[in-house]
Amino acid sequence: MQGSPHVIILNGVGSVGKTSTARALQTIAAKPFLHVSMDAFAEMLPERMLGHPDGMIFETVQEQGLPSVVIRTGPVMARAMRGMRHAIAAMAAQQNDLVVDDVMLDAADAEEYRALLTHTQLRFVGLFAPLDVIEARERARGDRRLGLARWQFERVHQGQRYDLEIETSASTPSGNAQQICAAFDL
């Protein structure tokens, strides 16, 4: 597997620092990593699929008196996400090194990555931070529904197995990228 491409999957709650970590990794890694973002694939949905049961519905509910945004996905969104995983495998099959930022709410997604990427040096990195830190980042961004992180928080790491876990509230994106490079000799 020495000559096989590296695929680094960053998994974590929205606003935990996946995209900024991926970009920092691109800057410091010796290899030219391509950045694949789940958000880019979600944005491919026709606008009419947002709020539609076949696409993706965001429903705000109250959890302990605070907003929590439940994500419900239908068959169109599910196909798009499966397509993303297959596209990642196709890119890796062409010897591209990839850093992927994803929000895996089901351990089956990681298993599909493992099945599709047997020809790569695949590594899973879990990004963590306390909920209050993530919610503060979510508010500061201004481009996310408030409560999205709250709903994902208890779900995103369930059943996941990681090669590396990083606490992002104690490090910068550059520091996160340095940890990844050191752990996987990148």
C-alpha positions as semicolon CSV with decimal commas, in nm:
position;residue;x (nm);y (nm);z (nm)
1;M;0,000;0,000;0,000
2;Q;0,308;0,223;-0,005
3;G;0,216;0,382;-0,340
4;S;-0,158;0,388;-0,278
5;P;-0,330;0,721;-0,221
6;H;-0,408;0,858;0,123
7;V;-0,771;0,927;0,210
8;I;-0,830;1,112;0,536
9;I;-1,195;1,126;0,647
10;L;-1,265;1,405;0,897
11;N;-1,588;1,339;1,086
12;G;-1,754;1,566;1,337
13;V;-2,038;1,798;1,422
14;G;-2,094;2,102;1,203
15;S;-1,875;2,394;1,317
16;V;-1,621;2,168;1,491
17;G;-1,350;2,271;1,244
18;K;-1,348;2,009;0,969
19;T;-1,320;2,247;0,673
20;S;-1,057;2,470;0,831
21;T;-0,859;2,161;0,935
22;A;-0,884;2,019;0,581
23;R;-0,758;2,347;0,433
24;A;-0,473;2,361;0,685
25;L;-0,379;2,003;0,596
26;Q;-0,365;2,100;0,228
27;T;-0,123;2,378;0,321
28;I;0,125;2,175;0,523
29;A;0,110;1,818;0,388
30;A;0,391;1,713;0,156
31;K;0,137;1,553;-0,079
32;P;-0,117;1,760;-0,276
33;F;-0,439;1,665;-0,097
34;L;-0,766;1,744;-0,272
35;H;-1,040;1,865;-0,036
36;V;-1,382;1,701;-0,075
37;S;-1,663;1,859;0,123
38;M;-1,995;1,697;0,204
39;D;-2,148;2,046;0,187
40;A;-2,054;2,073;-0,182
41;F;-2,248;1,756;-0,256
42;A;-2,547;1,863;-0,045
43;E;-2,551;2,193;-0,236
44;M;-2,599;1,998;-0,560
45;L;-2,958;1,925;-0,461
46;P;-3,218;2,126;-0,651
47;E;-3,351;2,402;-0,426
48;R;-3,697;2,245;-0,433
49;M;-3,554;1,938;-0,251
50;L;-3,476;2,149;0,056
51;G;-3,778;2,119;0,281
52;H;-3,908;1,824;0,075
53;P;-3,932;1,472;0,224
54;D;-3,746;1,324;-0,075
55;G;-3,455;1,564;-0,023
56;M;-3,370;1,715;0,311
57;I;-3,585;1,866;0,583
58;F;-3,456;2,072;0,874
59;E;-3,702;2,072;1,164
60;T;-3,641;2,289;1,469
61;V;-3,751;2,128;1,796
62;Q;-3,683;2,221;2,157
63;E;-3,437;2,015;2,362
64;Q;-3,411;2,122;2,725
65;G;-3,552;2,461;2,628
66;L;-3,296;2,518;2,350
67;P;-3,338;2,487;1,972
68;S;-3,221;2,165;1,812
69;V;-3,240;2,124;1,436
70;V;-3,334;1,769;1,334
71;I;-3,219;1,661;0,988
72;R;-3,447;1,428;0,795
73;T;-3,318;1,297;0,465
74;G;-3,508;1,129;0,186
75;P;-3,406;0,909;-0,106
76;V;-3,271;1,191;-0,325
77;M;-3,033;1,312;-0,055
78;A;-2,938;0,955;0,037
79;R;-2,844;0,886;-0,327
80;A;-2,638;1,206;-0,339
81;M;-2,441;1,103;-0,030
82;R;-2,384;0,749;-0,162
83;G;-2,273;0,911;-0,487
84;M;-2,028;1,126;-0,293
85;R;-1,869;0,820;-0,133
86;H;-1,842;0,650;-0,474
87;A;-1,700;0,970;-0,630
88;I;-1,436;0,978;-0,355
89;A;-1,346;0,617;-0,439
90;A;-1,321;0,706;-0,809
91;M;-1,094;1,003;-0,732
92;A;-0,873;0,784;-0,514
93;A;-0,861;0,517;-0,787
94;Q;-0,688;0,781;-1,000
95;Q;-0,417;0,813;-0,730
96;N;-0,551;1,136;-0,581
97;D;-0,477;1,197;-0,214
98;L;-0,797;1,323;-0,051
99;V;-0,907;1,492;0,269
100;V;-1,282;1,459;0,314
101;D;-1,496;1,654;0,556
102;D;-1,815;1,471;0,639
103;V;-2,086;1,454;0,904
104;M;-2,155;1,081;0,937
105;L;-2,473;1,029;1,135
106;D;-2,468;0,655;1,073
107;A;-2,178;0,413;1,127
108;A;-2,288;0,240;0,804
109;D;-2,147;0,539;0,613
110;A;-1,800;0,466;0,750
111;E;-1,839;0,100;0,662
112;E;-1,925;0,196;0,304
113;Y;-1,611;0,412;0,290
114;R;-1,408;0,115;0,419
115;A;-1,555;-0,117;0,154
116;L;-1,503;0,130;-0,130
117;L;-1,155;0,244;-0,031
118;T;-0,969;-0,082;0,029
119;H;-0,714;0,027;-0,235
120;T;-0,614;0,333;-0,030
121;Q;-0,441;0,427;0,290
122;L;-0,768;0,517;0,461
123;R;-0,770;0,697;0,795
124;F;-1,064;0,820;0,999
125;V;-1,017;1,127;1,217
126;G;-1,281;1,225;1,471
127;L;-1,295;1,595;1,553
128;F;-1,442;1,679;1,893
129;A;-1,519;1,990;2,099
130;P;-1,753;2,065;2,389
131;L;-2,108;2,153;2,284
132;D;-2,089;2,508;2,419
133;V;-1,778;2,575;2,208
134;I;-1,940;2,433;1,896
135;E;-2,259;2,631;1,953
136;A;-2,058;2,953;1,998
137;R;-1,883;2,881;1,667
138;E;-2,219;2,806;1,505
139;R;-2,355;3,146;1,619
140;A;-2,039;3,330;1,510
141;R;-2,048;3,178;1,161
142;G;-2,392;3,313;1,087
143;D;-2,440;3,069;0,797
144;R;-2,581;2,775;0,994
145;R;-2,916;2,708;1,152
146;L;-2,881;2,754;1,525
147;G;-2,938;2,418;1,690
148;L;-2,791;2,206;1,411
149;A;-2,481;2,127;1,617
150;R;-2,693;2,045;1,923
151;W;-2,885;1,775;1,736
152;Q;-2,572;1,629;1,572
153;F;-2,367;1,632;1,893
154;E;-2,495;1,305;2,043
155;R;-2,523;1,130;1,707
156;V;-2,219;1,198;1,491
157;H;-1,965;0,982;1,676
158;Q;-2,196;0,692;1,772
159;G;-2,055;0,362;1,651
160;Q;-1,756;0,526;1,482
161;R;-1,401;0,391;1,502
162;Y;-1,122;0,642;1,458
163;D;-0,753;0,618;1,384
164;L;-0,705;0,957;1,550
165;E;-0,920;1,180;1,770
166;I;-0,857;1,552;1,799
167;E;-1,002;1,795;2,052
168;T;-1,042;2,107;1,836
169;S;-1,116;2,352;2,117
170;A;-0,761;2,296;2,244
171;S;-0,590;2,342;1,908
172;T;-0,592;2,556;1,595
173;P;-0,674;2,419;1,249
174;S;-0,301;2,430;1,175
175;G;-0,232;2,239;1,497
176;N;-0,499;1,984;1,402
177;A;-0,336;1,941;1,060
178;Q;0,006;1,898;1,222
179;Q;-0,136;1,621;1,445
180;I;-0,280;1,446;1,138
181;C;0,049;1,476;0,944
182;A;0,247;1,341;1,238
183;A;0,007;1,053;1,306
184;F;-0,003;0,931;0,945
185;D;0,344;1,036;0,825
186;L;0,210;1,280;0,567
